PDB file of C-alpha atoms in Angstrom:
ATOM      1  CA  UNK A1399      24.681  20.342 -16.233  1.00  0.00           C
ATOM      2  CA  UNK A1400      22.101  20.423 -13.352  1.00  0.00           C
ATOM      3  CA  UNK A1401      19.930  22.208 -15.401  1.00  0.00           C
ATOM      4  CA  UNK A1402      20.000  19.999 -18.372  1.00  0.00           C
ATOM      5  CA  UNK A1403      19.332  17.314 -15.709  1.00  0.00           C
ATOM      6  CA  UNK A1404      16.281  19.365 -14.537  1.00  0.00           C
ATOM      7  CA  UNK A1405      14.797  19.846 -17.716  1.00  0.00           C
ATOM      8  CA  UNK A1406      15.106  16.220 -18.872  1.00  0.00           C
ATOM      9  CA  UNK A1407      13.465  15.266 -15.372  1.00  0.00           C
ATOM     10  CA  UNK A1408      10.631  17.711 -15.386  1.00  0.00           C
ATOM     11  CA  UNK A1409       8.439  16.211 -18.422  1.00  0.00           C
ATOM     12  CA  UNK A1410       9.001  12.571 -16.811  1.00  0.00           C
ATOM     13  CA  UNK A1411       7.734  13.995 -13.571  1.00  0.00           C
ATOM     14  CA  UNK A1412       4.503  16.044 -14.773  1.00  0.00           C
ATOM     15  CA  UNK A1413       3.667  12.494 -16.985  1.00  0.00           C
ATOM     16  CA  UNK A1414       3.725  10.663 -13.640  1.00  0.00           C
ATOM     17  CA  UNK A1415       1.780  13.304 -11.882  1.00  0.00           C
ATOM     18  CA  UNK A1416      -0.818  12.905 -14.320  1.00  0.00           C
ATOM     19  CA  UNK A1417      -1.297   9.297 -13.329  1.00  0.00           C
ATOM     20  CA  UNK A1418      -2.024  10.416  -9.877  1.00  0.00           C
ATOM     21  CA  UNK A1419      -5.331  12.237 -10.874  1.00  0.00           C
ATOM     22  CA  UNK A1420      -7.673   9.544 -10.782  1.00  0.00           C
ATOM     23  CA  UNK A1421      -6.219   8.773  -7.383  1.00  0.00           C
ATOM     24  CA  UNK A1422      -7.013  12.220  -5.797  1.00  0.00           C
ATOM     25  CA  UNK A1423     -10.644  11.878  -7.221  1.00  0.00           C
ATOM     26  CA  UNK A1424     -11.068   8.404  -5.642  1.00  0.00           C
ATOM     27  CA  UNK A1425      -9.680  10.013  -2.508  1.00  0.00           C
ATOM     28  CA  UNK A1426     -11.935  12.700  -2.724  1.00  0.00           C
ATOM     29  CA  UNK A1427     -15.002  10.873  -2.877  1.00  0.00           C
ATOM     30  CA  UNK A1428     -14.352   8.627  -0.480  1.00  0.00           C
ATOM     31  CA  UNK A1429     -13.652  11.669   2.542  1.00  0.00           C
ATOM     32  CA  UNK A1430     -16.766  13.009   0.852  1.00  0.00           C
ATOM     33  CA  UNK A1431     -18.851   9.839   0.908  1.00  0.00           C
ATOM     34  CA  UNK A1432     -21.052  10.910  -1.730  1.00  0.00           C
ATOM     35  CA  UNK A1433     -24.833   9.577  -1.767  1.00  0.00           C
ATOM     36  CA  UNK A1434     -25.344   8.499  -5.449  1.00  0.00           C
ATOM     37  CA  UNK A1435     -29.287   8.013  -5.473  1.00  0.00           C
ATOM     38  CA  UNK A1436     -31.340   4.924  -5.981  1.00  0.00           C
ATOM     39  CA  UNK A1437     -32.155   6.389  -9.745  1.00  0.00           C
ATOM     40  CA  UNK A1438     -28.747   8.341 -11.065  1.00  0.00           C
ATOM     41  CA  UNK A1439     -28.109   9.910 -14.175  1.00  0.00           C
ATOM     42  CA  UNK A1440     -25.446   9.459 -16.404  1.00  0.00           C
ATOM     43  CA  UNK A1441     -22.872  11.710 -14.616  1.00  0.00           C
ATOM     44  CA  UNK A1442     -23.764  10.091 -11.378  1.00  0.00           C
ATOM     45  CA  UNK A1443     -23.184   6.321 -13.216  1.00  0.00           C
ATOM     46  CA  UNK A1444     -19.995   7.693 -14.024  1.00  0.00           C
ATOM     47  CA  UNK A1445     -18.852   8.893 -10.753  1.00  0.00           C
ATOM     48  CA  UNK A1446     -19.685   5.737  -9.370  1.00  0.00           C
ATOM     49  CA  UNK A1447     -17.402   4.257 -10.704  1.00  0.00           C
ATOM     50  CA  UNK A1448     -14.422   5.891  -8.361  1.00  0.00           C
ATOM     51  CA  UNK A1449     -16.502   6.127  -5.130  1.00  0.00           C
ATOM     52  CA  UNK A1450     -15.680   3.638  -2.616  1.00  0.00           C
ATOM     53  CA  UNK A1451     -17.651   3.565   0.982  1.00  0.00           C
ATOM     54  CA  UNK A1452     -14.978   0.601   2.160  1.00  0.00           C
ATOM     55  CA  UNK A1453     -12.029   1.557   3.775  1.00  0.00           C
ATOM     56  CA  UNK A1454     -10.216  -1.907   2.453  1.00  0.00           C
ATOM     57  CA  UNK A1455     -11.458  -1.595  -1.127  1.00  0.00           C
ATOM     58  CA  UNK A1456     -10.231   1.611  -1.797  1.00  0.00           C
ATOM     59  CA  UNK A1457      -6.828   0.990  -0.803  1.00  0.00           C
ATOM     60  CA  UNK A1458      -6.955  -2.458  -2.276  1.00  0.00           C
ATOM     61  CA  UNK A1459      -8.137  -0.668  -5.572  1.00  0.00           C
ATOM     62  CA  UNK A1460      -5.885   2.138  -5.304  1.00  0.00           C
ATOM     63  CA  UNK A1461      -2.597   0.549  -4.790  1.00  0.00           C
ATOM     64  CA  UNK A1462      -3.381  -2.204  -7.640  1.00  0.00           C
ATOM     65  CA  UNK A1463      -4.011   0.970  -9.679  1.00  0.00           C
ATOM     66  CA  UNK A1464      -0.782   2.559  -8.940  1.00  0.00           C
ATOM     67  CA  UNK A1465       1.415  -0.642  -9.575  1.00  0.00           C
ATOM     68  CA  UNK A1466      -0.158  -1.293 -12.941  1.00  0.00           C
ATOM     69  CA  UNK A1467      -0.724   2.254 -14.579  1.00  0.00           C
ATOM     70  CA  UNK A1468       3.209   2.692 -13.740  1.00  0.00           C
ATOM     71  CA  UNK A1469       4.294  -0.826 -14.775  1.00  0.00           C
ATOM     72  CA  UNK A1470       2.728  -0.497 -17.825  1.00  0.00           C
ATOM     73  CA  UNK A1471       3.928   3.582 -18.374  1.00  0.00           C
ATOM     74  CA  UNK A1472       7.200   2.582 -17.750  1.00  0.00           C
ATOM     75  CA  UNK A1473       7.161  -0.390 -20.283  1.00  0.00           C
ATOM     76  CA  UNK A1474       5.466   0.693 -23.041  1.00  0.00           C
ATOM     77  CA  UNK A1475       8.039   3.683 -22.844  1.00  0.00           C
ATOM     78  CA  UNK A1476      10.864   1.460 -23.380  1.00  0.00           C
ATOM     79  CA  UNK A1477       8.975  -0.205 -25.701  1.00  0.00           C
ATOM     80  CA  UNK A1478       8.805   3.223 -28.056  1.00  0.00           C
ATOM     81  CA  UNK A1479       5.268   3.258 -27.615  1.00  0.00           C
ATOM     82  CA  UNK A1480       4.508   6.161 -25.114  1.00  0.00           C
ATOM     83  CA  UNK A1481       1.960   7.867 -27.383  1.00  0.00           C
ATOM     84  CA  UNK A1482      -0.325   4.299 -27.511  1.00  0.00           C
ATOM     85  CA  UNK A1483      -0.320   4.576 -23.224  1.00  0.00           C
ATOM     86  CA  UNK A1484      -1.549   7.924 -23.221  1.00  0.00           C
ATOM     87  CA  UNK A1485      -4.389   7.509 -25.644  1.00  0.00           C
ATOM     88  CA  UNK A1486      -5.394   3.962 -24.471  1.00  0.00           C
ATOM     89  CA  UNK A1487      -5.096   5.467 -21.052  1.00  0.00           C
ATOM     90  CA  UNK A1488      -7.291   8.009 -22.486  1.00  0.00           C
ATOM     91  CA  UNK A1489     -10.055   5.861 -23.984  1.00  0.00           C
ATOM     92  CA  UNK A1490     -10.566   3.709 -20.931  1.00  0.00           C
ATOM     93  CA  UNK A1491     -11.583   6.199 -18.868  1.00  0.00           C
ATOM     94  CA  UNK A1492     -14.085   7.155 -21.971  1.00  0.00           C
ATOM     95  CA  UNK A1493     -15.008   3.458 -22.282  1.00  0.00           C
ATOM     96  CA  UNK A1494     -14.306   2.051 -19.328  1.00  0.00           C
ATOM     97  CA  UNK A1495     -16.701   3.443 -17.214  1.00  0.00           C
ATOM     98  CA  UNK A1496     -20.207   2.932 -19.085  1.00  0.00           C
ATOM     99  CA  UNK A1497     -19.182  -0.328 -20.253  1.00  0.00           C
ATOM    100  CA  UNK A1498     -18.894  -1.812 -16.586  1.00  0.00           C
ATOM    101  CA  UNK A1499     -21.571  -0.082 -15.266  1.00  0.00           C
ATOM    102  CA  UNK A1500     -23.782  -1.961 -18.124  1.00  0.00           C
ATOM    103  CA  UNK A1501     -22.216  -5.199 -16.931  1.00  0.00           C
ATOM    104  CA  UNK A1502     -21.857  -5.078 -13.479  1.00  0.00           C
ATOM    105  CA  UNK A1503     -24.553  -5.523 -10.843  1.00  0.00           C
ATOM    106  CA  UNK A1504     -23.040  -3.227  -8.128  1.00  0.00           C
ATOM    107  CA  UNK A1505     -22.451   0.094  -9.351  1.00  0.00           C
ATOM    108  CA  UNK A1506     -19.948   1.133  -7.080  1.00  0.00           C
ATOM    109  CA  UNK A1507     -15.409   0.776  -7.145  1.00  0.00           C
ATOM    110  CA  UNK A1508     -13.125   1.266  -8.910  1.00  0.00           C
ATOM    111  CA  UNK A1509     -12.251  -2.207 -10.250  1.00  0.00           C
ATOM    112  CA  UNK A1510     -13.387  -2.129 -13.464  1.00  0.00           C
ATOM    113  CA  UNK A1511     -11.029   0.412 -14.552  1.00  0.00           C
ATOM    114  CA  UNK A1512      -8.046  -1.270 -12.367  1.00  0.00           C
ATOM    115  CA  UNK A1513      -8.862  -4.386 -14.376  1.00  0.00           C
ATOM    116  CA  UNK A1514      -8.628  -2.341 -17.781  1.00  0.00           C
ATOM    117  CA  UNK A1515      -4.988  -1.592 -16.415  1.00  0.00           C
ATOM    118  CA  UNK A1516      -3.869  -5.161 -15.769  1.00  0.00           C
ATOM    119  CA  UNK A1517      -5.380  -5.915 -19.076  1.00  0.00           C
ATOM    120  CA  UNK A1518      -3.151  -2.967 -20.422  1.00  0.00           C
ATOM    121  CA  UNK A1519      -0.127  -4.648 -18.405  1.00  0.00           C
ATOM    122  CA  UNK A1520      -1.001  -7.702 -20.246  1.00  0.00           C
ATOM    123  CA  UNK A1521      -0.671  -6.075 -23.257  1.00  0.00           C
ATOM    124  CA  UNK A1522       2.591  -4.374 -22.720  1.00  0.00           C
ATOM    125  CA  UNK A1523       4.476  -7.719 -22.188  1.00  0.00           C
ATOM    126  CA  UNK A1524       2.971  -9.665 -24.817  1.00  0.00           C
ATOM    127  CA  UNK A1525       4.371  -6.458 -26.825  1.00  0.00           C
ATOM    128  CA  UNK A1526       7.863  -6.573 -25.013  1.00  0.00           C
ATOM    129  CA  UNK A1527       7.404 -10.860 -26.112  1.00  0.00           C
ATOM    130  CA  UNK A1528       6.235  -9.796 -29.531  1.00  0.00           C
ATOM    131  CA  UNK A1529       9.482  -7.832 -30.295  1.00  0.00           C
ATOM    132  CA  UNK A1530      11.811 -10.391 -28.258  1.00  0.00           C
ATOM    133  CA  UNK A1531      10.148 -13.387 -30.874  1.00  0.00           C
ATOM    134  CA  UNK A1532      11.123 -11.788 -34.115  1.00  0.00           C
ATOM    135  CA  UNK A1533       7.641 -10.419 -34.447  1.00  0.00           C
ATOM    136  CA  UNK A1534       5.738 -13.437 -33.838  1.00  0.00           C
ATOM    137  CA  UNK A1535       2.181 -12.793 -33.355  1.00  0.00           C
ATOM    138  CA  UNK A1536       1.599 -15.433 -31.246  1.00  0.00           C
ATOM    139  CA  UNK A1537       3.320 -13.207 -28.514  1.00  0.00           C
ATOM    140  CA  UNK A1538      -0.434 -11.713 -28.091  1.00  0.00           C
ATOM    141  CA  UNK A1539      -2.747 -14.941 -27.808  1.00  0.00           C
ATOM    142  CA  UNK A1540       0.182 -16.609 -25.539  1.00  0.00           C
ATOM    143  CA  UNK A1541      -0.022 -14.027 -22.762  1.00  0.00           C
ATOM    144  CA  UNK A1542      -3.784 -13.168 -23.000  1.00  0.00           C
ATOM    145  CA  UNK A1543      -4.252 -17.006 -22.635  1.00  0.00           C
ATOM    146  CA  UNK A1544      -2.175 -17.381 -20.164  1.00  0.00           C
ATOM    147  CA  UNK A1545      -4.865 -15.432 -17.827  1.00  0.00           C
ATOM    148  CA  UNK A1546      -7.400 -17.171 -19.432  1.00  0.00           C
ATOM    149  CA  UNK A1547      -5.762 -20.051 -18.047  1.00  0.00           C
ATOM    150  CA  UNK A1548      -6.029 -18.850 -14.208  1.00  0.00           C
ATOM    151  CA  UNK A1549      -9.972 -17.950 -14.835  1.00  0.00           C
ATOM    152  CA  UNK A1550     -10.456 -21.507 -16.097  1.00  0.00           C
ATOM    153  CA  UNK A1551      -8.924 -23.240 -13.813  1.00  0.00           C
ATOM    154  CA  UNK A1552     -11.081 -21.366 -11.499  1.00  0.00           C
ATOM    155  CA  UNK A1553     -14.250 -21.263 -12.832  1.00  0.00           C
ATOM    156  CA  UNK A1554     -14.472 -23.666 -15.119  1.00  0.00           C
ATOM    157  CA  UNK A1555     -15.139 -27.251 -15.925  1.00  0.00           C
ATOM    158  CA  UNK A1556     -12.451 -29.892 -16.785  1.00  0.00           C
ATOM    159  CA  UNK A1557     -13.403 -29.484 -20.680  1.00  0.00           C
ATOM    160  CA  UNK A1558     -12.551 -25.817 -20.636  1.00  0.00           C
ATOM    161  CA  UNK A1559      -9.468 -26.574 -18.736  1.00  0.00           C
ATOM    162  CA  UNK A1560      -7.787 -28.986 -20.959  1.00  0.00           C
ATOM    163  CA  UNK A1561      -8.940 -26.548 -23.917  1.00  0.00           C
ATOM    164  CA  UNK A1562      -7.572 -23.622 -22.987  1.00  0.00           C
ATOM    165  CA  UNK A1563      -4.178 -25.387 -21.570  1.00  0.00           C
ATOM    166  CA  UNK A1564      -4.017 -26.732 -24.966  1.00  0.00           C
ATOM    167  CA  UNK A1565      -4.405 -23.385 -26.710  1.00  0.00           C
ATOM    168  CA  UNK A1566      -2.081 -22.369 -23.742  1.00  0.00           C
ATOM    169  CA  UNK A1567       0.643 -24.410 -24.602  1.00  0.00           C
ATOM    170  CA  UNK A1568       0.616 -24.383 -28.574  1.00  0.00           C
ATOM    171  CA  UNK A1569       1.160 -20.551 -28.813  1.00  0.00           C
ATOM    172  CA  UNK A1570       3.983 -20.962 -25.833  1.00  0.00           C
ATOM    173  CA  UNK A1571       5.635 -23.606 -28.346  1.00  0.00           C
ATOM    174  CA  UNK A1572       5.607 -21.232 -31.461  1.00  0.00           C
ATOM    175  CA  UNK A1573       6.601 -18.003 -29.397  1.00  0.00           C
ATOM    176  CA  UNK A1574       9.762 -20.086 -27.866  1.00  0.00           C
ATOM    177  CA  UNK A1575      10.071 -21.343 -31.029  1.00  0.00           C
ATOM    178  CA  UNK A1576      10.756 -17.444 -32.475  1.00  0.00           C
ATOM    179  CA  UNK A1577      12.183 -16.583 -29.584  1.00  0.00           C
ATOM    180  CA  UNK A1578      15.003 -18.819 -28.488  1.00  0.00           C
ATOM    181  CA  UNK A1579      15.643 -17.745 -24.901  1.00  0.00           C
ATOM    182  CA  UNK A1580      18.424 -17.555 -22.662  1.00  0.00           C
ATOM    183  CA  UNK A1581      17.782 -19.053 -19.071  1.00  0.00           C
ATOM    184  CA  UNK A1582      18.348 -15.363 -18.231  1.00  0.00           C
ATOM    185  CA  UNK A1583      15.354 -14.094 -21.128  1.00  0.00           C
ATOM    186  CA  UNK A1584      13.039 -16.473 -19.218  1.00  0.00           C
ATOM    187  CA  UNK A1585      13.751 -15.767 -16.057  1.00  0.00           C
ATOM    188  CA  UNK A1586      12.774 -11.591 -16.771  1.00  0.00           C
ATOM    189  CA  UNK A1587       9.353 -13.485 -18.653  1.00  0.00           C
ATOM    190  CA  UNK A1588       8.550 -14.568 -15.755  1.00  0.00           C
ATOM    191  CA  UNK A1589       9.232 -11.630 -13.688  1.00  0.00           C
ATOM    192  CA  UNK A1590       6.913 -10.006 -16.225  1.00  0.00           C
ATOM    193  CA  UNK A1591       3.882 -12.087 -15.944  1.00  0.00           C
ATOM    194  CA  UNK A1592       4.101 -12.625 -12.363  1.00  0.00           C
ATOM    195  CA  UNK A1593       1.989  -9.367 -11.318  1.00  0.00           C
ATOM    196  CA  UNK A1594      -0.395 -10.144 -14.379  1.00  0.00           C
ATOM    197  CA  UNK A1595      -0.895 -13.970 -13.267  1.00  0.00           C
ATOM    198  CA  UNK A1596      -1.120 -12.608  -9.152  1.00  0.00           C
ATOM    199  CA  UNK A1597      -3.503  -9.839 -10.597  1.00  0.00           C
ATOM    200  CA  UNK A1598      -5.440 -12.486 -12.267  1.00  0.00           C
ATOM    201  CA  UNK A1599      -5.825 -14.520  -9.069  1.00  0.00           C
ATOM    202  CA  UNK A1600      -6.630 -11.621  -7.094  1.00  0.00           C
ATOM    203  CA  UNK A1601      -9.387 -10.494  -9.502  1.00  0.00           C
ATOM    204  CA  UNK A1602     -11.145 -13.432  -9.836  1.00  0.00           C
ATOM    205  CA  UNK A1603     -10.859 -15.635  -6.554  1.00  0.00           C
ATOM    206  CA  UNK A1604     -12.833 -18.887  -6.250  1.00  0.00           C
ATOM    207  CA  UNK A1605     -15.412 -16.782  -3.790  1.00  0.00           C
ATOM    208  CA  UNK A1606     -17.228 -14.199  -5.212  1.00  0.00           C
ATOM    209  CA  UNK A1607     -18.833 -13.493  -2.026  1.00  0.00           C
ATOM    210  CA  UNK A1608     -16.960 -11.404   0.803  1.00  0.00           C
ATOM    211  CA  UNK A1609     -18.233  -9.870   4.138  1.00  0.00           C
ATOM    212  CA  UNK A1610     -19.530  -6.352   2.319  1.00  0.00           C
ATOM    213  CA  UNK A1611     -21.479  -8.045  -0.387  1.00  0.00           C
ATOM    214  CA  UNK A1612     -19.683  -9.693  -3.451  1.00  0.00           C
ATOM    215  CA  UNK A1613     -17.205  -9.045  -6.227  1.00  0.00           C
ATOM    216  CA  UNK A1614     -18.247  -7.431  -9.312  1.00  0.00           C
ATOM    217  CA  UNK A1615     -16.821  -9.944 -11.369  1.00  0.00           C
ATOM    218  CA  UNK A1616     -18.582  -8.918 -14.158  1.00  0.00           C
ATOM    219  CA  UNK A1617     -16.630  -6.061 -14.429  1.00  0.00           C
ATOM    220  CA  UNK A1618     -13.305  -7.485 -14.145  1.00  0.00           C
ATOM    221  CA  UNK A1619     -14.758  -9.791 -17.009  1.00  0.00           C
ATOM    222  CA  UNK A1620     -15.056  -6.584 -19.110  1.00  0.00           C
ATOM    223  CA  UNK A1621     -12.396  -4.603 -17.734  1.00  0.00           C
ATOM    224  CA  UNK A1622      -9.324  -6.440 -18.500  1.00  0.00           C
ATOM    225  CA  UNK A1623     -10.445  -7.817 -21.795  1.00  0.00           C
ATOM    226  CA  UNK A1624     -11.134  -4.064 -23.697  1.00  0.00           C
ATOM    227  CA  UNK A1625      -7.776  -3.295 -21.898  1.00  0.00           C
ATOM    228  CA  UNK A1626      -5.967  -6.081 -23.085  1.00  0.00           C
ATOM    229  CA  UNK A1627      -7.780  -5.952 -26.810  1.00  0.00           C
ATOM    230  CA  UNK A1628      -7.846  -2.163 -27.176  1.00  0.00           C
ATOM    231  CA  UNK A1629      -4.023  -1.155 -27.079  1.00  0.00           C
ATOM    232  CA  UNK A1630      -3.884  -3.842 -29.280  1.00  0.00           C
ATOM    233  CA  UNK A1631      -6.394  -2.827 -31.607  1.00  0.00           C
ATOM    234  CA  UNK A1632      -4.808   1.079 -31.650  1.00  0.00           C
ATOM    235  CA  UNK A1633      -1.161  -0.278 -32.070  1.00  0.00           C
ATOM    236  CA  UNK A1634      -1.921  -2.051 -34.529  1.00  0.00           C
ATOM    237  CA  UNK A1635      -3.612   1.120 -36.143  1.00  0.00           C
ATOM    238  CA  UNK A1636      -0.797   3.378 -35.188  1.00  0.00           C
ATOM    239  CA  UNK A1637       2.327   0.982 -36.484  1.00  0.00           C
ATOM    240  CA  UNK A1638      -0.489  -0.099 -39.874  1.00  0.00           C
ATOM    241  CA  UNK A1639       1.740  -3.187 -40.261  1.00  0.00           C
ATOM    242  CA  UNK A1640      -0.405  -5.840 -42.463  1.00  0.00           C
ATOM    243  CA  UNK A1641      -0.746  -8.674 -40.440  1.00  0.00           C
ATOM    244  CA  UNK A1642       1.230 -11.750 -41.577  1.00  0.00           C
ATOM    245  CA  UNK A1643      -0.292 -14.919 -42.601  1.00  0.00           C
ATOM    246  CA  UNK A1644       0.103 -17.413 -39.588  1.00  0.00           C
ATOM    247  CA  UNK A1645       1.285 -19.987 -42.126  1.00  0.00           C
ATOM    248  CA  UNK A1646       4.438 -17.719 -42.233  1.00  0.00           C
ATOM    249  CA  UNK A1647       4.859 -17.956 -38.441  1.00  0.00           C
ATOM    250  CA  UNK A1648       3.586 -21.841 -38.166  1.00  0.00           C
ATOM    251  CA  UNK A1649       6.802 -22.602 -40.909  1.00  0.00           C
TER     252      UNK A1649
END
């Protein structure tokens, strides 16, 4: 019996481990303090990307890494949908990478590729909502606005506000709609979204500007959107169901 046990455990625990790698190289780099050049090349761009030379940001950047890749391991497992972690997982740190260091004006952290992972989060319980709802594909533009939300009521002026609440709250009324909840449904919701929405907030706080320089908010920007949009994108390739016409979900 102990050995069935064993053998059940073992896969689980070499997945996880795998997780762990891009910790160790952050780790690495930051005992090593590596001097990246005023004119890299492309490996060096891409390094930067996991070197941190602040003691605060790289444990701010690795624990939010840790909470998220797991969170959203764990639930896209249950979810039947294993294989679409591991190759998302595997394209953002293909993507990922060049794509913030294009968009970002400090090249250095690790927060572009955290912020891929709350987008990927994001993703995984608009799925969880999407299957709860009957297959209602407002599920997807619900939770994705729902962070939109936070950055507007940020950044932005009262127009984009009472735009985006009003987006906010349509798709809310057609996935409650599908859904039907018990008081006991919502209250797991909102244990869902509650480490997107406080990821949200902590990514993109009203100051930019901190005591070591600034937030690459750019980054963030492009982070969590390609990792909310591209599990999407490749689940929708990997289930090829035809998307319905939203007349069918409006009636």
């Amino acid at each position: 019996m102990r050995a069935v046990f064993e053998r059940m455990r073992a896969p689980s625990l070499f997945k996880h481990s795998i997780l762990l790698i891009p910790v160790v190289v952050c780790t690495a780099l930051f005992i090593l303090q590596p001097e990246l050049g005023r004119s890299p090349d492309l490996l060096t761009e891409y390094i930067s990307n996991f070197v941190h030379y602040d003691l605060d940001r790289f444990l701010g950047n690795v624990l939010a890494y840790l909470i998220f890749s797991y969170l959203s391991f764990n639930l896209l497992v249950k979810l039947g949908q294993e294989r679409l972690f591991w190759v998302s997982f595997a394209v953002f740190f293909i993507l990922i990478p060049p794509t913030v260091t294009l968009v970002k004006l400090e090249t250095i952290g690790f927060s572009g590729i955290v912020s891929a992972l709350v987008g990927l989060y994001a993703f995984s319980v608009a799925l969880n909502l999407y299957q709860k709802s009957k297959g209602c594909k407002f599920s997807f533009f619900f939770v994705f606005l729902l962070g939109v939300s936070v950055v507007a009521f940020t950044y932005g002026g009262y127009v984009i506000r009472i735009l985006v609440s009003i987006l906010t709250v349509i798709a809310f009324f057609y996935v409650f709609q599908n859904l039907k909840p018990k008081s006991s449904d919502i209250m797991i919701l909102l244990l869902f979204l509650a480490p997107y929405l406080m990821a949200i907030v902590g990514l993109f706080p009203v100051s930019i500007v901190t005591d070591g320089g600034f937030i690459n908010i750019w980054a963030h920007y492009a982070g969590i959107f390609l990792g909310y949009w591209i599990p999407l994108v490749l689940w929708y390739l990997f289930t090829r169901r035809p998307i319905k016409n939203l007349k069918m979900s409006l009636s």
